[in-house]
Coordinates of C-alpha atoms (C1' of nucleotides) in Angstrom, one line a residue:
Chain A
X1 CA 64.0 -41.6 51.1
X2 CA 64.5 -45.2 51.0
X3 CA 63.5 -46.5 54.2
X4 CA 61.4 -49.6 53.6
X5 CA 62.4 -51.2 49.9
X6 CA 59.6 -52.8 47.4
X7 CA 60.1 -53.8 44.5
X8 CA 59.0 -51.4 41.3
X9 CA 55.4 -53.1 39.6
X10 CA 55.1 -53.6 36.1
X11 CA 52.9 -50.4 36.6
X12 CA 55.0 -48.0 38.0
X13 CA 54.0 -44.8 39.8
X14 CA 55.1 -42.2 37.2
X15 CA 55.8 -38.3 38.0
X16 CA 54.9 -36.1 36.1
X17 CA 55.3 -31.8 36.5
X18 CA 52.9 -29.3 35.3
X19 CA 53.0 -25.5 35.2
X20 CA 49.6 -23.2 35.6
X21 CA 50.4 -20.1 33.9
X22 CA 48.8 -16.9 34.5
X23 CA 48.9 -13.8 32.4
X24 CA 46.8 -10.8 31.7
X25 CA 45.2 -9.9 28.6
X26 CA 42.9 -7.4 27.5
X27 CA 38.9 -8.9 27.9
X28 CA 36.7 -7.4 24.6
X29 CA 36.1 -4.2 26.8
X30 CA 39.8 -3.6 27.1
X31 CA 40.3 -4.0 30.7
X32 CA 43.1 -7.0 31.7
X33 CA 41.9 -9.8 33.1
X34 CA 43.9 -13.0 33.8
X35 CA 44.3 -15.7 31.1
X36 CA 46.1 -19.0 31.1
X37 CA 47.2 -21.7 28.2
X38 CA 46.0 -24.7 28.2
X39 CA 47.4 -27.5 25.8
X40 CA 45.2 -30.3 23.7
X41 CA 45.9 -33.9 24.5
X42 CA 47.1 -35.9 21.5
X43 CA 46.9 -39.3 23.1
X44 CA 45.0 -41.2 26.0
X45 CA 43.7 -40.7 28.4
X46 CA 41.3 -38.1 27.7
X47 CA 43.2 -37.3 24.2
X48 CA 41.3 -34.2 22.7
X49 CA 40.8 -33.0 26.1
X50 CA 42.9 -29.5 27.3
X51 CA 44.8 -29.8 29.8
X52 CA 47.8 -28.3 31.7
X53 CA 51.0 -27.8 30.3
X54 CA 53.8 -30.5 31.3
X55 CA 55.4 -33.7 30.7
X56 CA 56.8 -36.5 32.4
X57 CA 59.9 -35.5 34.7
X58 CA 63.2 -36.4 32.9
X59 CA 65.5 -38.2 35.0
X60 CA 68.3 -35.8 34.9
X61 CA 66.2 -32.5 35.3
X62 CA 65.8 -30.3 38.0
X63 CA 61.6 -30.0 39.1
X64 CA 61.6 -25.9 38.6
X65 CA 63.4 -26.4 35.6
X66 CA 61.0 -28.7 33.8
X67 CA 58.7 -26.7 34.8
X68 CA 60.4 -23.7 33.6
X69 CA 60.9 -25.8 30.1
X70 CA 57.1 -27.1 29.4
X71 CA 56.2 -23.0 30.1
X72 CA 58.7 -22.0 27.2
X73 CA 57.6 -24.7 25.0
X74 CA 54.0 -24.0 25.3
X75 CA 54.3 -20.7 25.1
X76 CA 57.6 -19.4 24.1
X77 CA 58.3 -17.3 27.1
X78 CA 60.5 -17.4 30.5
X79 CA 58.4 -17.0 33.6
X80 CA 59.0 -13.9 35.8
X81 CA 57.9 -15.8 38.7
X82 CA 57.7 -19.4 39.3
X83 CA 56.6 -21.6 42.7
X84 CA 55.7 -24.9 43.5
X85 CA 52.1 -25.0 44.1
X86 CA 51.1 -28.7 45.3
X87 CA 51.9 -32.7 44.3
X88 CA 48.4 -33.9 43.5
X89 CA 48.3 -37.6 43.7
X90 CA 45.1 -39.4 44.1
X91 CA 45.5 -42.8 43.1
X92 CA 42.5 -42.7 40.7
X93 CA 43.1 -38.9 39.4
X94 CA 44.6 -40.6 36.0
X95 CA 42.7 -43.1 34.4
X96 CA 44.5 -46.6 33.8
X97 CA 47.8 -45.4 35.5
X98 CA 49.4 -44.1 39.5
X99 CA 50.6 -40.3 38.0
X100 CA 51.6 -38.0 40.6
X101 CA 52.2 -34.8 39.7
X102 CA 54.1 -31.7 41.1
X103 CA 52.6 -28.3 40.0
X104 CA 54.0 -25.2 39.5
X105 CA 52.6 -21.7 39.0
X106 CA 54.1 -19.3 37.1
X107 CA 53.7 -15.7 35.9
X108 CA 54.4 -14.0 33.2
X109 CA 55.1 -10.5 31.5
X110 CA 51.4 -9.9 29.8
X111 CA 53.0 -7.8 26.7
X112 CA 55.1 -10.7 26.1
X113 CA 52.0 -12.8 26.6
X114 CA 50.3 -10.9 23.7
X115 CA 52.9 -11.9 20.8
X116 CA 53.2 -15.8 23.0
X117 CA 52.8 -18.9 20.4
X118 CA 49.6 -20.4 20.1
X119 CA 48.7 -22.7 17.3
X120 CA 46.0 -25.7 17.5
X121 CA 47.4 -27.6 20.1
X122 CA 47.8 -24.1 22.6
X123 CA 44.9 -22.5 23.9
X124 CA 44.7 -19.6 25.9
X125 CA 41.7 -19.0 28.3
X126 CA 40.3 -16.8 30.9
X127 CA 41.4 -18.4 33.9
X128 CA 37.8 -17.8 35.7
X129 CA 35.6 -19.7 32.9
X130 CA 37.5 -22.7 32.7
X131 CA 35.9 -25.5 30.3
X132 CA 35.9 -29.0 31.2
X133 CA 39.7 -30.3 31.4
X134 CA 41.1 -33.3 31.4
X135 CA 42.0 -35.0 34.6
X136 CA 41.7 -32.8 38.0
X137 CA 43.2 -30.3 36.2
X138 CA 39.9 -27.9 36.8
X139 CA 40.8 -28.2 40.2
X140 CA 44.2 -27.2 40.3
X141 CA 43.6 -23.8 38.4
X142 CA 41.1 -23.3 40.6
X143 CA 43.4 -23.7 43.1
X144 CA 46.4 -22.1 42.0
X145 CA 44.1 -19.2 41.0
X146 CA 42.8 -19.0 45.3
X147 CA 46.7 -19.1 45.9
X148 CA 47.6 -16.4 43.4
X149 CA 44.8 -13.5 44.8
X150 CA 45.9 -14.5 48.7
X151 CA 49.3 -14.1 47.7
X152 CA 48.9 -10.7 45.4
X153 CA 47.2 -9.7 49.1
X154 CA 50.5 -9.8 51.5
X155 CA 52.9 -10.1 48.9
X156 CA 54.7 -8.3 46.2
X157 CA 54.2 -10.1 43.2
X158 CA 52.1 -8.2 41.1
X159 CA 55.3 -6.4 39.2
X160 CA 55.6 -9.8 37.9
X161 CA 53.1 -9.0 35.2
X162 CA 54.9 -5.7 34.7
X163 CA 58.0 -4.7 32.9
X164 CA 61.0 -3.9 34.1
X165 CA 60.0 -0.1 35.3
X166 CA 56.3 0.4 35.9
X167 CA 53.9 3.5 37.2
X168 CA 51.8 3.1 40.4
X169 CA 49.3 3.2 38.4
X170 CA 50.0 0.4 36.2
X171 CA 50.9 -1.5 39.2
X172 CA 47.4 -0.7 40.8
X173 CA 45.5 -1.8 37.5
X174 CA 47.5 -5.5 37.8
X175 CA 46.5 -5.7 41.3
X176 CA 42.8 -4.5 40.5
X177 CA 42.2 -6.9 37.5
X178 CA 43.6 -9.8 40.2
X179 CA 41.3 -9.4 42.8
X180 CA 38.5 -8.4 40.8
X181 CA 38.1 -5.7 42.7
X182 CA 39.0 -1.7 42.5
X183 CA 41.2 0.0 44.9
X184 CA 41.7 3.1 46.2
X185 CA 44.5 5.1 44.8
X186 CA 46.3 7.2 47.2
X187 CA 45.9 4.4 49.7
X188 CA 47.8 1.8 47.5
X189 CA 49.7 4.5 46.8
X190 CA 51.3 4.6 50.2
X191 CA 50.9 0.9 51.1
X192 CA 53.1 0.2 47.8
X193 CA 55.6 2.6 49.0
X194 CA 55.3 1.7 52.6
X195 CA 56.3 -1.7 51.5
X196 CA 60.4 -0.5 51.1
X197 CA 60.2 -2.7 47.8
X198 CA 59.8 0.3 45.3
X199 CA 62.5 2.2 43.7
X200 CA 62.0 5.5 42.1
X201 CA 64.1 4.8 39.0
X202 CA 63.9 9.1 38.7
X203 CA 62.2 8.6 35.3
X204 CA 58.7 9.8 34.6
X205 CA 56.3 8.7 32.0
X206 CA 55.3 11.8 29.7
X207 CA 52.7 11.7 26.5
X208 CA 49.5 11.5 28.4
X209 CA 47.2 14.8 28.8
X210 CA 48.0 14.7 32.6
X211 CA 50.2 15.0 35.1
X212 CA 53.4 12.6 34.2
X213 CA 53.4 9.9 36.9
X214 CA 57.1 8.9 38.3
X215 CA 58.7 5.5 37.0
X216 CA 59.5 2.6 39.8
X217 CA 61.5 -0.4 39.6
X218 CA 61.0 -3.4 42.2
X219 CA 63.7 -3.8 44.1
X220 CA 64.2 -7.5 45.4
X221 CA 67.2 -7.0 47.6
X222 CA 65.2 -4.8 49.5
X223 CA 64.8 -6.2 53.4
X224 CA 62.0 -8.6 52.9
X225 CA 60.5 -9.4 56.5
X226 CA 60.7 -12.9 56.5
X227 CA 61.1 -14.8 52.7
X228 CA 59.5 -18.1 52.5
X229 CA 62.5 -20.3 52.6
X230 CA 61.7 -22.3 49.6
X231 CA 61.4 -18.8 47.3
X232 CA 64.8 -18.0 45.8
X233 CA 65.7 -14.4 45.8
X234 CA 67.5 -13.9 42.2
X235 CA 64.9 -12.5 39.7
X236 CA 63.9 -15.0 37.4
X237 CA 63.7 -11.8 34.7
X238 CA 67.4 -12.7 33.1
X239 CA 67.4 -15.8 32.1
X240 CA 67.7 -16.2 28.3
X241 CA 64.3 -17.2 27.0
X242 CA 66.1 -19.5 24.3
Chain B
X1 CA 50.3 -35.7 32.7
X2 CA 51.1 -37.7 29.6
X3 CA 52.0 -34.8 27.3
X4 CA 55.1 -36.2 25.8
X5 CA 56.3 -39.3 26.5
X6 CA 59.9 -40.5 27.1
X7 CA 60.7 -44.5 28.1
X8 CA 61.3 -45.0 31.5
X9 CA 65.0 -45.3 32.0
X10 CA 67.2 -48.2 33.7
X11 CA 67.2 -46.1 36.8
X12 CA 64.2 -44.4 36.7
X13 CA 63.2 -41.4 39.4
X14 CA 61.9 -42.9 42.3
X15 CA 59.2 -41.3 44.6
X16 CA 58.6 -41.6 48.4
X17 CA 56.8 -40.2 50.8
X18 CA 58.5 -38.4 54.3
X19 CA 56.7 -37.0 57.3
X20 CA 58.2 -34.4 59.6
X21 CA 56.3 -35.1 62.9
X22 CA 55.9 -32.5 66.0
X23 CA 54.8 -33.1 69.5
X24 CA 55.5 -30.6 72.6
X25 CA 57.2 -32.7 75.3
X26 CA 58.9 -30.7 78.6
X27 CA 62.2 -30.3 78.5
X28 CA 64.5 -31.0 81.8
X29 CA 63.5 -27.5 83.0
X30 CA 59.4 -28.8 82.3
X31 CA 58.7 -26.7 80.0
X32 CA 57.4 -27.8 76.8
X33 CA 59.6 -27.7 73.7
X34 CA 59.3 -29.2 70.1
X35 CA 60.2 -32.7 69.1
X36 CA 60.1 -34.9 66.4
X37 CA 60.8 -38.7 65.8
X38 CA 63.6 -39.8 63.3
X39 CA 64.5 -43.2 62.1
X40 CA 68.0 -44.8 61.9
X41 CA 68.8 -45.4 58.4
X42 CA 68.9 -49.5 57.8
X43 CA 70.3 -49.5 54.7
X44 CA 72.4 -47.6 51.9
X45 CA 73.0 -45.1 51.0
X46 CA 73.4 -42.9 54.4
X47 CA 73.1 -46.1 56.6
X48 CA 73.4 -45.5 59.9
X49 CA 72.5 -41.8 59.8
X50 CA 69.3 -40.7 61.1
X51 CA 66.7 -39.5 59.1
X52 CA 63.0 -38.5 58.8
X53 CA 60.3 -41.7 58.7
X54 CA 59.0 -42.0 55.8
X55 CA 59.1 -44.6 52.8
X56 CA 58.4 -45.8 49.0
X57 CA 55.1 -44.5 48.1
X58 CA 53.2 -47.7 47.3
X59 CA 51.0 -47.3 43.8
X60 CA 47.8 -48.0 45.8
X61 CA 47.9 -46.1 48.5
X62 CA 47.2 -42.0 48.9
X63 CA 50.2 -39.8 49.3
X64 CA 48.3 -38.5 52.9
X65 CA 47.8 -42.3 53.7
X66 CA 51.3 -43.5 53.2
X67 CA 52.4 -40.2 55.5
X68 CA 50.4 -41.4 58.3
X69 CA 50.9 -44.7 57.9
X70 CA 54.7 -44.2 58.6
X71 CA 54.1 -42.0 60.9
X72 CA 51.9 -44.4 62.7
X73 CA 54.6 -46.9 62.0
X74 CA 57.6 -45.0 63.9
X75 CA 55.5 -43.3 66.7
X76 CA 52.8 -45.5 67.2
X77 CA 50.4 -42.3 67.0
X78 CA 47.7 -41.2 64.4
X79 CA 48.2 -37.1 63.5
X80 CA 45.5 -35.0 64.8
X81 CA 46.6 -32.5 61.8
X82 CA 48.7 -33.7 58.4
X83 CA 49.6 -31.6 55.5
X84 CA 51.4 -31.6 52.7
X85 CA 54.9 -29.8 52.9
X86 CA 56.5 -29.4 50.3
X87 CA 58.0 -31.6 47.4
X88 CA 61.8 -32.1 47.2
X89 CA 63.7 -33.3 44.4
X90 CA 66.6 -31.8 43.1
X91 CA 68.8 -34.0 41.2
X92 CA 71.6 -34.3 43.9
X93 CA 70.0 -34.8 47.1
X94 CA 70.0 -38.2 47.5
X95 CA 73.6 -40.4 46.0
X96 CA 73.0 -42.8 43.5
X97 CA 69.4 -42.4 42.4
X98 CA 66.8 -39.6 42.1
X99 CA 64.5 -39.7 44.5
X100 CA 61.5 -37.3 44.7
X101 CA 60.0 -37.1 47.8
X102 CA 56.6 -35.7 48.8
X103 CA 56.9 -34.6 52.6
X104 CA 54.1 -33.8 54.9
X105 CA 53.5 -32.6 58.4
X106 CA 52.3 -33.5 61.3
X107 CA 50.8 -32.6 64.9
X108 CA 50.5 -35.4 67.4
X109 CA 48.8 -34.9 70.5
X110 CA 51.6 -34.4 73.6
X111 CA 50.2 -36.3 76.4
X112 CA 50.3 -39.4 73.4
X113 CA 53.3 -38.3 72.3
X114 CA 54.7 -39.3 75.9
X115 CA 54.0 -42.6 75.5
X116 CA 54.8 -43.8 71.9
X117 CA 57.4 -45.9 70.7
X118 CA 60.6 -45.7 70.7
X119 CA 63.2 -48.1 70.4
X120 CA 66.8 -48.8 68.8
X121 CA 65.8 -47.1 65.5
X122 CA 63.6 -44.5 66.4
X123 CA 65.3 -41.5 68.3
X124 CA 62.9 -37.9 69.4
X125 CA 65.3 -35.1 69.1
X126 CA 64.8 -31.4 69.7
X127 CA 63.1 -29.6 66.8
X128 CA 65.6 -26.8 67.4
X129 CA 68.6 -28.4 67.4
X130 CA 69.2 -31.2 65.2
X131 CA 71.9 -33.2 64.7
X132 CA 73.9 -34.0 61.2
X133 CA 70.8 -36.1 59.6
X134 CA 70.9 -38.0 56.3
X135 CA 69.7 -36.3 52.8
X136 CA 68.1 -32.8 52.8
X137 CA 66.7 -33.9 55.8
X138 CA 68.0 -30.7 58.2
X139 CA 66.7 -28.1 55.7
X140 CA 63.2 -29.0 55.4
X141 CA 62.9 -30.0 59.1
X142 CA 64.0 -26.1 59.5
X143 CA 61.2 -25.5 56.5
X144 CA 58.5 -27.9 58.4
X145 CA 59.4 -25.8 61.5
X146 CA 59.5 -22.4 59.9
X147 CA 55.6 -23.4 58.3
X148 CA 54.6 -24.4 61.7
X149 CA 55.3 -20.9 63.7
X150 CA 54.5 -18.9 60.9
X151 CA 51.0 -20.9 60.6
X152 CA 50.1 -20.6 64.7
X153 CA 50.9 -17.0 64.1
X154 CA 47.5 -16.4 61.7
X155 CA 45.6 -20.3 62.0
X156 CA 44.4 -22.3 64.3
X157 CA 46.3 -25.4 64.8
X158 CA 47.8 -25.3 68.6
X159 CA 45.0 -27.4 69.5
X160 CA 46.4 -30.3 68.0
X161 CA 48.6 -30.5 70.5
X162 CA 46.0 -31.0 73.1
X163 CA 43.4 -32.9 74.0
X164 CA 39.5 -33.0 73.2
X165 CA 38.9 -30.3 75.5
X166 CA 41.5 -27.7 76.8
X167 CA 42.0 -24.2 79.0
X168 CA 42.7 -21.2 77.7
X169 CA 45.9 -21.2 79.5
X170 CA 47.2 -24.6 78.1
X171 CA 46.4 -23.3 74.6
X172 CA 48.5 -20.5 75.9
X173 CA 51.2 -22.7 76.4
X174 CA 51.5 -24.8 73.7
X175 CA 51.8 -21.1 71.4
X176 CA 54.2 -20.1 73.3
X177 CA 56.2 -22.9 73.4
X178 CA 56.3 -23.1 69.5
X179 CA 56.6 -19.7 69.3
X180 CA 59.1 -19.5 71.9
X181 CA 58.5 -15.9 73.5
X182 CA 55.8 -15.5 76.1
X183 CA 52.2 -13.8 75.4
X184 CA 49.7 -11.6 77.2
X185 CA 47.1 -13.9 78.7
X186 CA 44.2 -11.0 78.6
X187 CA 45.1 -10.2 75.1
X188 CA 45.7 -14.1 73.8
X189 CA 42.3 -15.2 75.4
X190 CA 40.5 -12.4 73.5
X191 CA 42.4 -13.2 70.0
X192 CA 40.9 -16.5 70.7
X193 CA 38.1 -15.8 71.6
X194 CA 37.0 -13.5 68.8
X195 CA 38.3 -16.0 66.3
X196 CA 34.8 -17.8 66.9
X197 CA 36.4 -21.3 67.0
X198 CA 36.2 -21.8 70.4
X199 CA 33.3 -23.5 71.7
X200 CA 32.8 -23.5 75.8
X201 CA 31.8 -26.9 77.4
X202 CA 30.4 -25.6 80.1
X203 CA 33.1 -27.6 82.4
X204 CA 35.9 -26.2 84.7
X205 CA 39.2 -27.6 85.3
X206 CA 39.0 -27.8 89.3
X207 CA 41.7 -29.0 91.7
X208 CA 44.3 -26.3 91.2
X209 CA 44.2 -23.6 94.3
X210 CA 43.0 -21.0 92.3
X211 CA 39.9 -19.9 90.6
X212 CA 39.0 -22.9 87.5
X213 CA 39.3 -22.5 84.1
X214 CA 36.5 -22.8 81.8
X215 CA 37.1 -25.5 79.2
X216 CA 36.5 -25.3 75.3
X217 CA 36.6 -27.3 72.4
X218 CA 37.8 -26.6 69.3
X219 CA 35.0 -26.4 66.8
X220 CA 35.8 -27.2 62.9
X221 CA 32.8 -26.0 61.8
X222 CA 32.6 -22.3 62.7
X223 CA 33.0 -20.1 59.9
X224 CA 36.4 -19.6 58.3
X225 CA 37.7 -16.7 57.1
X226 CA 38.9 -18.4 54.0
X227 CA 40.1 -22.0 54.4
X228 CA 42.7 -23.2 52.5
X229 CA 41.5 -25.3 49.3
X230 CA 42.9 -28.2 49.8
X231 CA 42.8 -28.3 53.1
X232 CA 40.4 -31.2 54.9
X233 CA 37.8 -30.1 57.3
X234 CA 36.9 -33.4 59.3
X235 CA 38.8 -34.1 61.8
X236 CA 41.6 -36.2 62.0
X237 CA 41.1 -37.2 65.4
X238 CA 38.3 -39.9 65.1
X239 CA 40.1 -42.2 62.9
X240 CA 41.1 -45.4 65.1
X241 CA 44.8 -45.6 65.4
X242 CA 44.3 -49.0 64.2
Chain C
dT1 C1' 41.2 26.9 31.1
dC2 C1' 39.6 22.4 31.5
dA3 C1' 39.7 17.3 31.8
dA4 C1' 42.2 13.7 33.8
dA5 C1' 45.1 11.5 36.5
dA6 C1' 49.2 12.3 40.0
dG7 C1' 49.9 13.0 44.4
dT8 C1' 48.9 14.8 49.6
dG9 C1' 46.1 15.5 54.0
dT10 C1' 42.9 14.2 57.3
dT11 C1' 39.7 11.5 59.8
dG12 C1' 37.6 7.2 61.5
dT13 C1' 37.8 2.3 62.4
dC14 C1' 39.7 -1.8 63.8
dA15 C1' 43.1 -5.0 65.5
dC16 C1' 46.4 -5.6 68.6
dT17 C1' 49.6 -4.3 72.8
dA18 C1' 50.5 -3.1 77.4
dC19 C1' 49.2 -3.0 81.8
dA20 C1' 46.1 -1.9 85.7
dC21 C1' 42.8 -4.1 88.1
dC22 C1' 39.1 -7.3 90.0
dC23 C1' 37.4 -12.3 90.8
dA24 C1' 37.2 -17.0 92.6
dT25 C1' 39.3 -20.8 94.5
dG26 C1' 42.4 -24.1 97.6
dG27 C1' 45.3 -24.1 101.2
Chain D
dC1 C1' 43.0 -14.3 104.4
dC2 C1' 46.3 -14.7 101.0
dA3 C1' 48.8 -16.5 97.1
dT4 C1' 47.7 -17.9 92.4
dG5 C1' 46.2 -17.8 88.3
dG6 C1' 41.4 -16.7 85.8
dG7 C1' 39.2 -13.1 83.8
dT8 C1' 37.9 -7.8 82.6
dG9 C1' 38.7 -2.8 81.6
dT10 C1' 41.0 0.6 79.2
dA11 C1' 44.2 3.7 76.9
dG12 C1' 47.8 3.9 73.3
dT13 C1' 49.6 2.6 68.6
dG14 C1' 49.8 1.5 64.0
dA15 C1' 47.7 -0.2 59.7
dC16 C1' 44.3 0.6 56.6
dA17 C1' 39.8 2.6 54.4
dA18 C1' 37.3 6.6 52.8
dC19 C1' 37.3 10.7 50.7
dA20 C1' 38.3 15.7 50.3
dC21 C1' 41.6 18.3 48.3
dT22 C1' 45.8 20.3 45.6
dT23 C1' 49.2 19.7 41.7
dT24 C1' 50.7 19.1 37.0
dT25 C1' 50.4 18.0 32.6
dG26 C1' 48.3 17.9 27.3
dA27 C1' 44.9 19.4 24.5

DNA sequence: TCAAAAGTGTTGTCACTACACCCATGG
DNA sequence: CCATGGGTGTAGTGACAACACTTTTGA
């Protein structure tokens, strides 16, 4: 807030918003792993380079929401959860210019993920061999990757891969492919449920030669024990993807 | 990120840089209680209003530099912890012009805190009870403070309220004071303890009429759990206030 | 009837709480 | 010698990991 006044250079400071996007997709063997699109530069610095998705912040636009719109134009879809991660700023993380940039994470659905746009200029990549990107943008999925497993930990944000109505199982395999790690059933079993989050939807999901496992739905309105006050509440799910 | 680029407008979006600063200073009953400076507006829009320090983010300078150089500025003090907040910029929050602001947060140490500046334009009020301030201001002073309590709860920060070296029981204090409800003293000095951050000196505190403290030190370089990425592991403390 | 996954029971460990109790010092 | 905090011991609780076990389906 204007406290001391200087006058704008000929080189401003510009601000700029970029979105890491994380989705999982099958790896060769079949199991999910996470995956996230990266776009091709098509001018300098570093054109040719891949690099986050964004753009420079338009005037009139809300930060969430151009983040929100760089996520659908990259890659057709509408997050099912979004955050601010960090403002990286470092004077000399831009070649040639002061670009500050407020980052966002989002997830989303990974069968939407599957039929997402991609074309020469969209990339999609396992989010844990990164090449070489432009700018410090190695460093911020890096970072928004640490940030995503610590939060999948304490949090309930794993259904955000999922669809509307899920199985524990499914659930567990989201978590899993996450933290890289496998988990005991019957104990996430009753932590998920312990969590007052899950609602049986009184569904179950037949076709499989085994015992039909029962259908859940997260519930959000369910008493959360204390919300970060910057995370809004309303599911992200309904928006219109046009 | 230059991905697409749009011409900077008339009134282009403007980006500062805002500090929400916390000492512990005793309230008339001596206890200690959260404070933090603000800064009387000098200017439109909002003059008059009080407000937090913070200013224009220069093109040259760090975002982390210009927060502790206007927090240096309107408390006199250099931050023995600073981290970035949050970023704030929705469309509306500030008449006339879109600001963006990057806002960090800051410990300063209380016995310095006693003594810094204060003057016309620069007012310490209660953390807990704020008056009408300009902007946004009030909600992320409650976020700053919400980040604060939650992070004491699982990190260790309350040393940055104190001094080089410190008793178990003043440690004590400060958590309770942000936390505002008393702890065990047998089962706070083991948490502590077993954190393995805690370095003895080897001193006592004498002079008291009962049996001295041992002293300790707060040692940085004990193995973390898992540190934060982009958090900074030197200290803050040796930088000259200069 | 069998493979496979759903779902339940049980036990051990660990972190944290509550609180009783002993220790060392200055007055 | 006693008030005052420093510092230790210990039992209870609740969350979570490990893993044996039962249940229900499709083939």
């Amino acid at each position: 807030m204007p406290q001391q006044t200087k006058p704008i250079g000929e080189v401003p400071t510009r601000l700029a918003v970029s979105t890491v996007i994380f989705a999982l997709r099958p790896d060769r063997s079949g199991r999910p792993v996470l995956w996230t699109p990266l776009v091709r530069r098509t001018r300098e610095p570093q054109l040719g380079l891949w690099a986050l998705p964004g753009g420079w912040l338009p005037p009139a636009e809300e930060l969430e929401a151009a983040a929100a719109r760089t996520l659908r134009l990259t890659t057709g879809l509408a997050p099912t959860y979004l955050e601010q991660l960090y403002t990286f700023g470092e004077v000399d993380r831009s070649p040639g210019a002061r670009v500050v940039s407020v980052v966002y994470w989002a997830l989303v659905q990974s069968d939407e993920a599957a039929r997402a746009t991609a074309g020469p200029n969209v990339r999609w990549v396992p989010a844990d061999t990164l090449p070489g990107l432009a700018f410090d943008h190695n460093r911020i999925i890096e970072y928004a990757l640490w940030r995503l497993r610590t939060k999948v930990e304490y949090s309930q944000i794993a259904h955000a891969f999922l669809g509307e109505t899920f199985t524990l199982a499914e659930l567990r395999e989201v978590v899993e492919a996450v933290l890289q790690r496998p988990l005991d059933p019957a104990n996430f079993r009753r932590t998920m449920l312990a969590s007052g989050r899950l609602r049986e939807t009184g569904e179950r999901l037949a076709g499989a030669r085994n015992r039909p496992p029962k259908l859940y739905r997260y519930d959000s309105t369910a008493l959360a024990a204390t919300p970060e006050p910057t995370a809004r509440t309303e599911s992200l799910r309904e928006r219109p993807a046009s």
